Amino acid sequence: MALPVPLPRAPLPSEGGRAFWYEHELGWATAAGPPVALLTGLRFDVLELPAEAGAAVLRRIGAAGTGPVALAAGRMRLLVAAGGADELPGLLDWLEWGGVALDLTAVGAGGRMTAPEPPGKPRGPTGAAPGGTVGGRPGAEQGAAVWLRPPEPGREVEPTLPALTHFGHGPGGSAGLGDRGGGVPDLVRLVDTAATECHRVRLLRGESTGTKSQPLAFS
């Protein structure tokens, strides 16, 4: 008896094709996988925070206040201007968040982040996870890296990235790194909002904030 021939499966996303898209469509440096990774500290740095806090940041700031945003394994990754990772500790101190455990970190020069599937590509299973998904993106509940606010091919990413501006002065009252202004999203506002929402999430979860007297801040 002839055995049934299984139907061909849909092709799996190509790691090589993913790297090609980032390198040739966006001009971003990658590191071979699997999984393919994007090198930070060259075109951009990354702020990373819990997805729940990140979703609140996006609601408060809106699309005009952030650059590209990715989600992976319950962590939200906000792309910021290159050099922004080095500014994070000083900004947190200046904004009076120093010494507070926030679960807000940065990845800069020499680092990498998992490359999300390019926008418009299949993202795999779409079943809802407990508590729903962030941004309604299929695959996010499985831990796969996906774009919530993807970069745009053919457009330079740097003008869209939060940076220190004339209106968002850094520590010591100086505009500091990335003193660009001109409609560039404000890194200081983004960091302050992210710190506030990270702190709120930790309090709601009943976790220690790392300080006995630090109040919940609102901006």
mmCIF file with all atom_site columns, C-alpha atoms in Angstrom:
data_model
loop_
_atom_site.group_PDB
_atom_site.id
_atom_site.type_symbol
_atom_site.label_atom_id
_atom_site.label_alt_id
_atom_site.label_comp_id
_atom_site.label_asym_id
_atom_site.label_entity_id
_atom_site.label_seq_id
_atom_site.pdbx_PDB_ins_code
_atom_site.Cartn_x
_atom_site.Cartn_y
_atom_site.Cartn_z
_atom_site.occupancy
_atom_site.B_iso_or_equiv
_atom_site.pdbx_formal_charge
_atom_site.auth_seq_id
_atom_site.auth_comp_id
_atom_site.auth_asym_id
_atom_site.auth_atom_id
_atom_site.pdbx_PDB_model_num
ATOM 1   C CA . MET A 1 1   ? 0.000  0.000  0.000  1.00 0.00 ? 1   MET A CA 1
ATOM 2   C CA . ALA A 1 2   ? 1.380  3.351  -0.983 1.00 0.00 ? 2   ALA A CA 1
ATOM 3   C CA . LEU A 1 3   ? 2.148  5.620  1.923  1.00 0.00 ? 3   LEU A CA 1
ATOM 4   C CA . PRO A 1 4   ? 0.569  9.076  1.849  1.00 0.00 ? 4   PRO A CA 1
ATOM 5   C CA . VAL A 1 5   ? 2.948  11.832 0.892  1.00 0.00 ? 5   VAL A CA 1
ATOM 6   C CA . PRO A 1 6   ? 2.841  14.673 3.425  1.00 0.00 ? 6   PRO A CA 1
ATOM 7   C CA . LEU A 1 7   ? 2.141  18.130 2.122  1.00 0.00 ? 7   LEU A CA 1
ATOM 8   C CA . PRO A 1 8   ? 5.171  20.414 2.037  1.00 0.00 ? 8   PRO A CA 1
ATOM 9   C CA . ARG A 1 9   ? 5.540  22.674 5.044  1.00 0.00 ? 9   ARG A CA 1
ATOM 10  C CA . ALA A 1 10  ? 5.673  26.420 4.703  1.00 0.00 ? 10  ALA A CA 1
ATOM 11  C CA . PRO A 1 11  ? 9.309  27.491 4.646  1.00 0.00 ? 11  PRO A CA 1
ATOM 12  C CA . LEU A 1 12  ? 10.719 28.586 7.973  1.00 0.00 ? 12  LEU A CA 1
ATOM 13  C CA . PRO A 1 13  ? 12.037 32.146 8.265  1.00 0.00 ? 13  PRO A CA 1
ATOM 14  C CA . SER A 1 14  ? 15.583 32.262 6.932  1.00 0.00 ? 14  SER A CA 1
ATOM 15  C CA . GLU A 1 15  ? 18.189 33.550 9.344  1.00 0.00 ? 15  GLU A CA 1
ATOM 16  C CA . GLY A 1 16  ? 20.284 34.553 6.350  1.00 0.00 ? 16  GLY A CA 1
ATOM 17  C CA . GLY A 1 17  ? 17.353 36.407 4.823  1.00 0.00 ? 17  GLY A CA 1
ATOM 18  C CA . ARG A 1 18  ? 16.727 38.187 8.100  1.00 0.00 ? 18  ARG A CA 1
ATOM 19  C CA . ALA A 1 19  ? 20.337 39.387 8.298  1.00 0.00 ? 19  ALA A CA 1
ATOM 20  C CA . PHE A 1 20  ? 20.196 40.456 4.638  1.00 0.00 ? 20  PHE A CA 1
ATOM 21  C CA . TRP A 1 21  ? 17.103 42.574 5.303  1.00 0.00 ? 21  TRP A CA 1
ATOM 22  C CA . TYR A 1 22  ? 18.720 44.456 8.183  1.00 0.00 ? 22  TYR A CA 1
ATOM 23  C CA . GLU A 1 23  ? 22.034 44.941 6.428  1.00 0.00 ? 23  GLU A CA 1
ATOM 24  C CA . HIS A 1 24  ? 20.711 45.955 3.013  1.00 0.00 ? 24  HIS A CA 1
ATOM 25  C CA . GLU A 1 25  ? 17.349 47.560 3.756  1.00 0.00 ? 25  GLU A CA 1
ATOM 26  C CA . LEU A 1 26  ? 18.400 49.434 6.900  1.00 0.00 ? 26  LEU A CA 1
ATOM 27  C CA . GLY A 1 27  ? 22.188 49.456 6.818  1.00 0.00 ? 27  GLY A CA 1
ATOM 28  C CA . TRP A 1 28  ? 22.407 47.927 10.318 1.00 0.00 ? 28  TRP A CA 1
ATOM 29  C CA . ALA A 1 29  ? 25.278 45.704 11.378 1.00 0.00 ? 29  ALA A CA 1
ATOM 30  C CA . THR A 1 30  ? 24.361 42.148 12.378 1.00 0.00 ? 30  THR A CA 1
ATOM 31  C CA . ALA A 1 31  ? 26.018 39.168 14.048 1.00 0.00 ? 31  ALA A CA 1
ATOM 32  C CA . ALA A 1 32  ? 25.442 35.677 12.686 1.00 0.00 ? 32  ALA A CA 1
ATOM 33  C CA . GLY A 1 33  ? 23.054 33.412 14.569 1.00 0.00 ? 33  GLY A CA 1
ATOM 34  C CA . PRO A 1 34  ? 21.007 31.635 15.248 1.00 0.00 ? 34  PRO A CA 1
ATOM 35  C CA . PRO A 1 35  ? 19.453 33.847 16.263 1.00 0.00 ? 35  PRO A CA 1
ATOM 36  C CA . VAL A 1 36  ? 20.662 36.772 14.181 1.00 0.00 ? 36  VAL A CA 1
ATOM 37  C CA . ALA A 1 37  ? 21.555 39.709 16.439 1.00 0.00 ? 37  ALA A CA 1
ATOM 38  C CA . LEU A 1 38  ? 21.734 43.462 15.881 1.00 0.00 ? 38  LEU A CA 1
ATOM 39  C CA . LEU A 1 39  ? 24.899 45.190 17.079 1.00 0.00 ? 39  LEU A CA 1
ATOM 40  C CA . THR A 1 40  ? 24.287 48.086 19.447 1.00 0.00 ? 40  THR A CA 1
ATOM 41  C CA . GLY A 1 41  ? 26.438 51.158 19.961 1.00 0.00 ? 41  GLY A CA 1
ATOM 42  C CA . LEU A 1 42  ? 26.845 51.811 16.230 1.00 0.00 ? 42  LEU A CA 1
ATOM 43  C CA . ARG A 1 43  ? 23.553 53.218 14.912 1.00 0.00 ? 43  ARG A CA 1
ATOM 44  C CA . PHE A 1 44  ? 21.583 52.977 18.155 1.00 0.00 ? 44  PHE A CA 1
ATOM 45  C CA . ASP A 1 45  ? 21.568 51.849 21.788 1.00 0.00 ? 45  ASP A CA 1
ATOM 46  C CA . VAL A 1 46  ? 18.728 50.062 23.574 1.00 0.00 ? 46  VAL A CA 1
ATOM 47  C CA . LEU A 1 47  ? 16.760 50.722 26.754 1.00 0.00 ? 47  LEU A CA 1
ATOM 48  C CA . GLU A 1 48  ? 15.256 47.514 28.127 1.00 0.00 ? 48  GLU A CA 1
ATOM 49  C CA . LEU A 1 49  ? 12.431 47.207 30.667 1.00 0.00 ? 49  LEU A CA 1
ATOM 50  C CA . PRO A 1 50  ? 9.570  44.851 31.585 1.00 0.00 ? 50  PRO A CA 1
ATOM 51  C CA . ALA A 1 51  ? 6.896  44.622 28.903 1.00 0.00 ? 51  ALA A CA 1
ATOM 52  C CA . GLU A 1 52  ? 4.170  45.777 31.300 1.00 0.00 ? 52  GLU A CA 1
ATOM 53  C CA . ALA A 1 53  ? 6.078  48.947 32.144 1.00 0.00 ? 53  ALA A CA 1
ATOM 54  C CA . GLY A 1 54  ? 7.012  49.450 28.500 1.00 0.00 ? 54  GLY A CA 1
ATOM 55  C CA . ALA A 1 55  ? 3.397  49.272 27.369 1.00 0.00 ? 55  ALA A CA 1
ATOM 56  C CA . ALA A 1 56  ? 2.524  52.054 29.844 1.00 0.00 ? 56  ALA A CA 1
ATOM 57  C CA . VAL A 1 57  ? 5.435  54.135 28.525 1.00 0.00 ? 57  VAL A CA 1
ATOM 58  C CA . LEU A 1 58  ? 4.153  53.813 24.967 1.00 0.00 ? 58  LEU A CA 1
ATOM 59  C CA . ARG A 1 59  ? 0.660  54.852 26.022 1.00 0.00 ? 59  ARG A CA 1
ATOM 60  C CA . ARG A 1 60  ? 1.957  57.911 27.878 1.00 0.00 ? 60  ARG A CA 1
ATOM 61  C CA . ILE A 1 61  ? 4.525  59.141 25.378 1.00 0.00 ? 61  ILE A CA 1
ATOM 62  C CA . GLY A 1 62  ? 2.998  58.146 22.062 1.00 0.00 ? 62  GLY A CA 1
ATOM 63  C CA . ALA A 1 63  ? 4.714  57.314 18.788 1.00 0.00 ? 63  ALA A CA 1
ATOM 64  C CA . ALA A 1 64  ? 6.314  60.758 18.449 1.00 0.00 ? 64  ALA A CA 1
ATOM 65  C CA . GLY A 1 65  ? 8.267  60.253 21.672 1.00 0.00 ? 65  GLY A CA 1
ATOM 66  C CA . THR A 1 66  ? 10.001 56.997 20.777 1.00 0.00 ? 66  THR A CA 1
ATOM 67  C CA . GLY A 1 67  ? 11.991 55.428 18.008 1.00 0.00 ? 67  GLY A CA 1
ATOM 68  C CA . PRO A 1 68  ? 11.586 51.803 16.929 1.00 0.00 ? 68  PRO A CA 1
ATOM 69  C CA . VAL A 1 69  ? 10.349 49.487 19.687 1.00 0.00 ? 69  VAL A CA 1
ATOM 70  C CA . ALA A 1 70  ? 10.744 45.706 19.939 1.00 0.00 ? 70  ALA A CA 1
ATOM 71  C CA . LEU A 1 71  ? 9.408  43.034 22.286 1.00 0.00 ? 71  LEU A CA 1
ATOM 72  C CA . ALA A 1 72  ? 11.029 39.725 23.233 1.00 0.00 ? 72  ALA A CA 1
ATOM 73  C CA . ALA A 1 73  ? 10.512 37.272 26.087 1.00 0.00 ? 73  ALA A CA 1
ATOM 74  C CA . GLY A 1 74  ? 8.523  39.678 28.239 1.00 0.00 ? 74  GLY A CA 1
ATOM 75  C CA . ARG A 1 75  ? 11.008 42.540 27.805 1.00 0.00 ? 75  ARG A CA 1
ATOM 76  C CA . MET A 1 76  ? 10.448 45.703 25.792 1.00 0.00 ? 76  MET A CA 1
ATOM 77  C CA . ARG A 1 77  ? 13.388 47.231 23.937 1.00 0.00 ? 77  ARG A CA 1
ATOM 78  C CA . LEU A 1 78  ? 13.317 50.918 23.054 1.00 0.00 ? 78  LEU A CA 1
ATOM 79  C CA . LEU A 1 79  ? 15.908 52.068 20.539 1.00 0.00 ? 79  LEU A CA 1
ATOM 80  C CA . VAL A 1 80  ? 17.656 55.315 21.514 1.00 0.00 ? 80  VAL A CA 1
ATOM 81  C CA . ALA A 1 81  ? 20.537 57.347 20.105 1.00 0.00 ? 81  ALA A CA 1
ATOM 82  C CA . ALA A 1 82  ? 23.969 55.725 20.157 1.00 0.00 ? 82  ALA A CA 1
ATOM 83  C CA . GLY A 1 83  ? 25.677 56.709 23.396 1.00 0.00 ? 83  GLY A CA 1
ATOM 84  C CA . GLY A 1 84  ? 22.388 56.833 25.294 1.00 0.00 ? 84  GLY A CA 1
ATOM 85  C CA . ALA A 1 85  ? 23.275 53.701 27.273 1.00 0.00 ? 85  ALA A CA 1
ATOM 86  C CA . ASP A 1 86  ? 26.244 55.490 28.828 1.00 0.00 ? 86  ASP A CA 1
ATOM 87  C CA . GLU A 1 87  ? 23.963 58.370 29.842 1.00 0.00 ? 87  GLU A CA 1
ATOM 88  C CA . LEU A 1 88  ? 21.422 56.217 31.685 1.00 0.00 ? 88  LEU A CA 1
ATOM 89  C CA . PRO A 1 89  ? 23.101 56.047 35.140 1.00 0.00 ? 89  PRO A CA 1
ATOM 90  C CA . GLY A 1 90  ? 23.734 59.792 35.250 1.00 0.00 ? 90  GLY A CA 1
ATOM 91  C CA . LEU A 1 91  ? 20.231 60.596 34.047 1.00 0.00 ? 91  LEU A CA 1
ATOM 92  C CA . LEU A 1 92  ? 18.659 58.368 36.689 1.00 0.00 ? 92  LEU A CA 1
ATOM 93  C CA . ASP A 1 93  ? 20.723 60.103 39.391 1.00 0.00 ? 93  ASP A CA 1
ATOM 94  C CA . TRP A 1 94  ? 19.827 63.557 38.030 1.00 0.00 ? 94  TRP A CA 1
ATOM 95  C CA . LEU A 1 95  ? 16.134 62.605 37.906 1.00 0.00 ? 95  LEU A CA 1
ATOM 96  C CA . GLU A 1 96  ? 16.368 61.414 41.542 1.00 0.00 ? 96  GLU A CA 1
ATOM 97  C CA . TRP A 1 97  ? 15.912 57.758 40.656 1.00 0.00 ? 97  TRP A CA 1
ATOM 98  C CA . GLY A 1 98  ? 19.429 56.833 41.731 1.00 0.00 ? 98  GLY A CA 1
ATOM 99  C CA . GLY A 1 99  ? 19.514 53.948 44.215 1.00 0.00 ? 99  GLY A CA 1
ATOM 100 C CA . VAL A 1 100 ? 16.015 52.742 43.315 1.00 0.00 ? 100 VAL A CA 1
ATOM 101 C CA . ALA A 1 101 ? 15.765 49.199 41.919 1.00 0.00 ? 101 ALA A CA 1
ATOM 102 C CA . LEU A 1 102 ? 13.901 49.708 38.653 1.00 0.00 ? 102 LEU A CA 1
ATOM 103 C CA . ASP A 1 103 ? 14.690 46.781 36.332 1.00 0.00 ? 103 ASP A CA 1
ATOM 104 C CA . LEU A 1 104 ? 15.555 49.416 33.709 1.00 0.00 ? 104 LEU A CA 1
ATOM 105 C CA . THR A 1 105 ? 18.766 48.625 31.842 1.00 0.00 ? 105 THR A CA 1
ATOM 106 C CA . ALA A 1 106 ? 20.619 49.744 28.714 1.00 0.00 ? 106 ALA A CA 1
ATOM 107 C CA . VAL A 1 107 ? 22.700 48.023 26.055 1.00 0.00 ? 107 VAL A CA 1
ATOM 108 C CA . GLY A 1 108 ? 25.311 50.093 24.255 1.00 0.00 ? 108 GLY A CA 1
ATOM 109 C CA . ALA A 1 109 ? 28.705 49.747 22.576 1.00 0.00 ? 109 ALA A CA 1
ATOM 110 C CA . GLY A 1 110 ? 29.809 46.137 22.230 1.00 0.00 ? 110 GLY A CA 1
ATOM 111 C CA . GLY A 1 111 ? 26.332 44.761 22.946 1.00 0.00 ? 111 GLY A CA 1
ATOM 112 C CA . ARG A 1 112 ? 23.672 43.145 20.830 1.00 0.00 ? 112 ARG A CA 1
ATOM 113 C CA . MET A 1 113 ? 19.950 42.470 20.726 1.00 0.00 ? 113 MET A CA 1
ATOM 114 C CA . THR A 1 114 ? 18.079 39.642 19.035 1.00 0.00 ? 114 THR A CA 1
ATOM 115 C CA . ALA A 1 115 ? 16.916 40.745 15.607 1.00 0.00 ? 115 ALA A CA 1
ATOM 116 C CA . PRO A 1 116 ? 13.109 40.691 15.397 1.00 0.00 ? 116 PRO A CA 1
ATOM 117 C CA . GLU A 1 117 ? 11.483 39.190 12.339 1.00 0.00 ? 117 GLU A CA 1
ATOM 118 C CA . PRO A 1 118 ? 11.311 41.939 9.664  1.00 0.00 ? 118 PRO A CA 1
ATOM 119 C CA . PRO A 1 119 ? 7.872  43.584 9.552  1.00 0.00 ? 119 PRO A CA 1
ATOM 120 C CA . GLY A 1 120 ? 5.394  41.915 7.247  1.00 0.00 ? 120 GLY A CA 1
ATOM 121 C CA . LYS A 1 121 ? 6.950  38.454 7.640  1.00 0.00 ? 121 LYS A CA 1
ATOM 122 C CA . PRO A 1 122 ? 5.082  35.496 9.188  1.00 0.00 ? 122 PRO A CA 1
ATOM 123 C CA . ARG A 1 123 ? 5.429  35.448 12.973 1.00 0.00 ? 123 ARG A CA 1
ATOM 124 C CA . GLY A 1 124 ? 4.280  31.937 13.816 1.00 0.00 ? 124 GLY A CA 1
ATOM 125 C CA . PRO A 1 125 ? 1.621  30.918 16.368 1.00 0.00 ? 125 PRO A CA 1
ATOM 126 C CA . THR A 1 126 ? -1.013 33.438 17.333 1.00 0.00 ? 126 THR A CA 1
ATOM 127 C CA . GLY A 1 127 ? -2.582 31.794 20.365 1.00 0.00 ? 127 GLY A CA 1
ATOM 128 C CA . ALA A 1 128 ? -3.133 34.163 23.248 1.00 0.00 ? 128 ALA A CA 1
ATOM 129 C CA . ALA A 1 129 ? -0.994 33.823 26.321 1.00 0.00 ? 129 ALA A CA 1
ATOM 130 C CA . PRO A 1 130 ? -2.313 34.269 29.850 1.00 0.00 ? 130 PRO A CA 1
ATOM 131 C CA . GLY A 1 131 ? -2.928 37.946 30.346 1.00 0.00 ? 131 GLY A CA 1
ATOM 132 C CA . GLY A 1 132 ? -2.992 38.666 26.617 1.00 0.00 ? 132 GLY A CA 1
ATOM 133 C CA . THR A 1 133 ? -0.265 40.086 24.412 1.00 0.00 ? 133 THR A CA 1
ATOM 134 C CA . VAL A 1 134 ? 1.483  43.441 24.314 1.00 0.00 ? 134 VAL A CA 1
ATOM 135 C CA . GLY A 1 135 ? 0.552  45.441 21.263 1.00 0.00 ? 135 GLY A CA 1
ATOM 136 C CA . GLY A 1 136 ? -1.521 42.559 19.878 1.00 0.00 ? 136 GLY A CA 1
ATOM 137 C CA . ARG A 1 137 ? 1.482  41.196 17.995 1.00 0.00 ? 137 ARG A CA 1
ATOM 138 C CA . PRO A 1 138 ? 1.262  37.510 17.005 1.00 0.00 ? 138 PRO A CA 1
ATOM 139 C CA . GLY A 1 139 ? 4.231  35.528 18.279 1.00 0.00 ? 139 GLY A CA 1
ATOM 140 C CA . ALA A 1 140 ? 4.986  37.937 21.114 1.00 0.00 ? 140 ALA A CA 1
ATOM 141 C CA . GLU A 1 141 ? 3.336  35.617 23.615 1.00 0.00 ? 141 GLU A CA 1
ATOM 142 C CA . GLN A 1 142 ? 5.707  32.834 22.523 1.00 0.00 ? 142 GLN A CA 1
ATOM 143 C CA . GLY A 1 143 ? 8.765  34.886 23.475 1.00 0.00 ? 143 GLY A CA 1
ATOM 144 C CA . ALA A 1 144 ? 9.808  35.523 19.865 1.00 0.00 ? 144 ALA A CA 1
ATOM 145 C CA . ALA A 1 145 ? 11.367 38.897 19.100 1.00 0.00 ? 145 ALA A CA 1
ATOM 146 C CA . VAL A 1 146 ? 8.876  41.106 17.229 1.00 0.00 ? 146 VAL A CA 1
ATOM 147 C CA . TRP A 1 147 ? 8.628  44.761 16.303 1.00 0.00 ? 147 TRP A CA 1
ATOM 148 C CA . LEU A 1 148 ? 5.886  46.820 17.956 1.00 0.00 ? 148 LEU A CA 1
ATOM 149 C CA . ARG A 1 149 ? 7.042  49.992 16.195 1.00 0.00 ? 149 ARG A CA 1
ATOM 150 C CA . PRO A 1 150 ? 9.289  48.826 13.343 1.00 0.00 ? 150 PRO A CA 1
ATOM 151 C CA . PRO A 1 151 ? 12.046 50.816 11.640 1.00 0.00 ? 151 PRO A CA 1
ATOM 152 C CA . GLU A 1 152 ? 11.285 52.085 8.143  1.00 0.00 ? 152 GLU A CA 1
ATOM 153 C CA . PRO A 1 153 ? 13.420 50.908 5.211  1.00 0.00 ? 153 PRO A CA 1
ATOM 154 C CA . GLY A 1 154 ? 14.858 53.791 3.249  1.00 0.00 ? 154 GLY A CA 1
ATOM 155 C CA . ARG A 1 155 ? 14.712 56.156 6.212  1.00 0.00 ? 155 ARG A CA 1
ATOM 156 C CA . GLU A 1 156 ? 17.666 56.995 8.429  1.00 0.00 ? 156 GLU A CA 1
ATOM 157 C CA . VAL A 1 157 ? 16.941 55.776 11.935 1.00 0.00 ? 157 VAL A CA 1
ATOM 158 C CA . GLU A 1 158 ? 19.028 58.361 13.819 1.00 0.00 ? 158 GLU A CA 1
ATOM 159 C CA . PRO A 1 159 ? 16.575 61.306 13.515 1.00 0.00 ? 159 PRO A CA 1
ATOM 160 C CA . THR A 1 160 ? 13.828 59.142 15.068 1.00 0.00 ? 160 THR A CA 1
ATOM 161 C CA . LEU A 1 161 ? 15.820 58.086 18.146 1.00 0.00 ? 161 LEU A CA 1
ATOM 162 C CA . PRO A 1 162 ? 15.408 59.698 21.572 1.00 0.00 ? 162 PRO A CA 1
ATOM 163 C CA . ALA A 1 163 ? 18.501 61.728 22.459 1.00 0.00 ? 163 ALA A CA 1
ATOM 164 C CA . LEU A 1 164 ? 19.534 64.476 24.847 1.00 0.00 ? 164 LEU A CA 1
ATOM 165 C CA . THR A 1 165 ? 18.155 67.728 23.433 1.00 0.00 ? 165 THR A CA 1
ATOM 166 C CA . HIS A 1 166 ? 18.170 71.449 24.154 1.00 0.00 ? 166 HIS A CA 1
ATOM 167 C CA . PHE A 1 167 ? 14.955 71.000 26.119 1.00 0.00 ? 167 PHE A CA 1
ATOM 168 C CA . GLY A 1 168 ? 15.939 67.826 27.940 1.00 0.00 ? 168 GLY A CA 1
ATOM 169 C CA . HIS A 1 169 ? 19.065 68.876 29.793 1.00 0.00 ? 169 HIS A CA 1
ATOM 170 C CA . GLY A 1 170 ? 21.273 66.215 31.251 1.00 0.00 ? 170 GLY A CA 1
ATOM 171 C CA . PRO A 1 171 ? 23.154 66.112 34.534 1.00 0.00 ? 171 PRO A CA 1
ATOM 172 C CA . GLY A 1 172 ? 24.738 69.406 35.537 1.00 0.00 ? 172 GLY A CA 1
ATOM 173 C CA . GLY A 1 173 ? 22.337 71.434 33.414 1.00 0.00 ? 173 GLY A CA 1
ATOM 174 C CA . SER A 1 174 ? 24.186 70.660 30.187 1.00 0.00 ? 174 SER A CA 1
ATOM 175 C CA . ALA A 1 175 ? 22.404 69.340 27.135 1.00 0.00 ? 175 ALA A CA 1
ATOM 176 C CA . GLY A 1 176 ? 25.300 66.909 26.828 1.00 0.00 ? 176 GLY A CA 1
ATOM 177 C CA . LEU A 1 177 ? 25.516 64.090 24.326 1.00 0.00 ? 177 LEU A CA 1
ATOM 178 C CA . GLY A 1 178 ? 23.288 64.380 21.293 1.00 0.00 ? 178 GLY A CA 1
ATOM 179 C CA . ASP A 1 179 ? 22.525 68.097 21.763 1.00 0.00 ? 179 ASP A CA 1
ATOM 180 C CA . ARG A 1 180 ? 20.445 68.089 18.602 1.00 0.00 ? 180 ARG A CA 1
ATOM 181 C CA . GLY A 1 181 ? 16.966 69.443 19.274 1.00 0.00 ? 181 GLY A CA 1
ATOM 182 C CA . GLY A 1 182 ? 14.976 70.020 16.100 1.00 0.00 ? 182 GLY A CA 1
ATOM 183 C CA . GLY A 1 183 ? 12.115 67.684 16.974 1.00 0.00 ? 183 GLY A CA 1
ATOM 184 C CA . VAL A 1 184 ? 14.283 64.769 18.098 1.00 0.00 ? 184 VAL A CA 1
ATOM 185 C CA . PRO A 1 185 ? 12.464 62.682 20.757 1.00 0.00 ? 185 PRO A CA 1
ATOM 186 C CA . ASP A 1 186 ? 13.660 63.634 24.238 1.00 0.00 ? 186 ASP A CA 1
ATOM 187 C CA . LEU A 1 187 ? 15.746 60.977 25.989 1.00 0.00 ? 187 LEU A CA 1
ATOM 188 C CA . VAL A 1 188 ? 15.299 62.613 29.399 1.00 0.00 ? 188 VAL A CA 1
ATOM 189 C CA . ARG A 1 189 ? 11.515 62.445 29.164 1.00 0.00 ? 189 ARG A CA 1
ATOM 190 C CA . LEU A 1 190 ? 11.681 58.843 27.965 1.00 0.00 ? 190 LEU A CA 1
ATOM 191 C CA . VAL A 1 191 ? 13.999 57.765 30.802 1.00 0.00 ? 191 VAL A CA 1
ATOM 192 C CA . ASP A 1 192 ? 11.917 59.549 33.445 1.00 0.00 ? 192 ASP A CA 1
ATOM 193 C CA . THR A 1 193 ? 8.691  58.001 32.149 1.00 0.00 ? 193 THR A CA 1
ATOM 194 C CA . ALA A 1 194 ? 10.297 54.569 31.913 1.00 0.00 ? 194 ALA A CA 1
ATOM 195 C CA . ALA A 1 195 ? 11.646 54.827 35.472 1.00 0.00 ? 195 ALA A CA 1
ATOM 196 C CA . THR A 1 196 ? 8.237  55.870 36.772 1.00 0.00 ? 196 THR A CA 1
ATOM 197 C CA . GLU A 1 197 ? 6.470  52.967 35.093 1.00 0.00 ? 197 GLU A CA 1
ATOM 198 C CA . CYS A 1 198 ? 9.129  50.430 36.141 1.00 0.00 ? 198 CYS A CA 1
ATOM 199 C CA . HIS A 1 199 ? 8.763  51.634 39.735 1.00 0.00 ? 199 HIS A CA 1
ATOM 200 C CA . ARG A 1 200 ? 4.977  51.416 39.502 1.00 0.00 ? 200 ARG A CA 1
ATOM 201 C CA . VAL A 1 201 ? 5.159  47.837 38.204 1.00 0.00 ? 201 VAL A CA 1
ATOM 202 C CA . ARG A 1 202 ? 7.483  46.794 41.027 1.00 0.00 ? 202 ARG A CA 1
ATOM 203 C CA . LEU A 1 203 ? 5.165  48.300 43.626 1.00 0.00 ? 203 LEU A CA 1
ATOM 204 C CA . LEU A 1 204 ? 2.131  46.609 42.097 1.00 0.00 ? 204 LEU A CA 1
ATOM 205 C CA . ARG A 1 205 ? 3.969  43.306 42.166 1.00 0.00 ? 205 ARG A CA 1
ATOM 206 C CA . GLY A 1 206 ? 4.850  43.832 45.810 1.00 0.00 ? 206 GLY A CA 1
ATOM 207 C CA . GLU A 1 207 ? 8.563  43.698 45.137 1.00 0.00 ? 207 GLU A CA 1
ATOM 208 C CA . SER A 1 208 ? 11.213 45.571 47.098 1.00 0.00 ? 208 SER A CA 1
ATOM 209 C CA . THR A 1 209 ? 12.129 48.914 45.555 1.00 0.00 ? 209 THR A CA 1
ATOM 210 C CA . GLY A 1 210 ? 15.620 48.870 47.032 1.00 0.00 ? 210 GLY A CA 1
ATOM 211 C CA . THR A 1 211 ? 14.927 51.854 49.282 1.00 0.00 ? 211 THR A CA 1
ATOM 212 C CA . LYS A 1 212 ? 12.728 52.341 52.344 1.00 0.00 ? 212 LYS A CA 1
ATOM 213 C CA . SER A 1 213 ? 11.588 55.873 51.759 1.00 0.00 ? 213 SER A CA 1
ATOM 214 C CA . GLN A 1 214 ? 11.515 56.420 47.991 1.00 0.00 ? 214 GLN A CA 1
ATOM 215 C CA . PRO A 1 215 ? 7.985  57.629 47.040 1.00 0.00 ? 215 PRO A CA 1
ATOM 216 C CA . LEU A 1 216 ? 6.208  56.693 43.839 1.00 0.00 ? 216 LEU A CA 1
ATOM 217 C CA . ALA A 1 217 ? 7.015  59.439 41.356 1.00 0.00 ? 217 ALA A CA 1
ATOM 218 C CA . PHE A 1 218 ? 4.708  60.711 38.645 1.00 0.00 ? 218 PHE A CA 1
ATOM 219 C CA . SER A 1 219 ? 5.745  62.776 35.644 1.00 0.00 ? 219 SER A CA 1
#
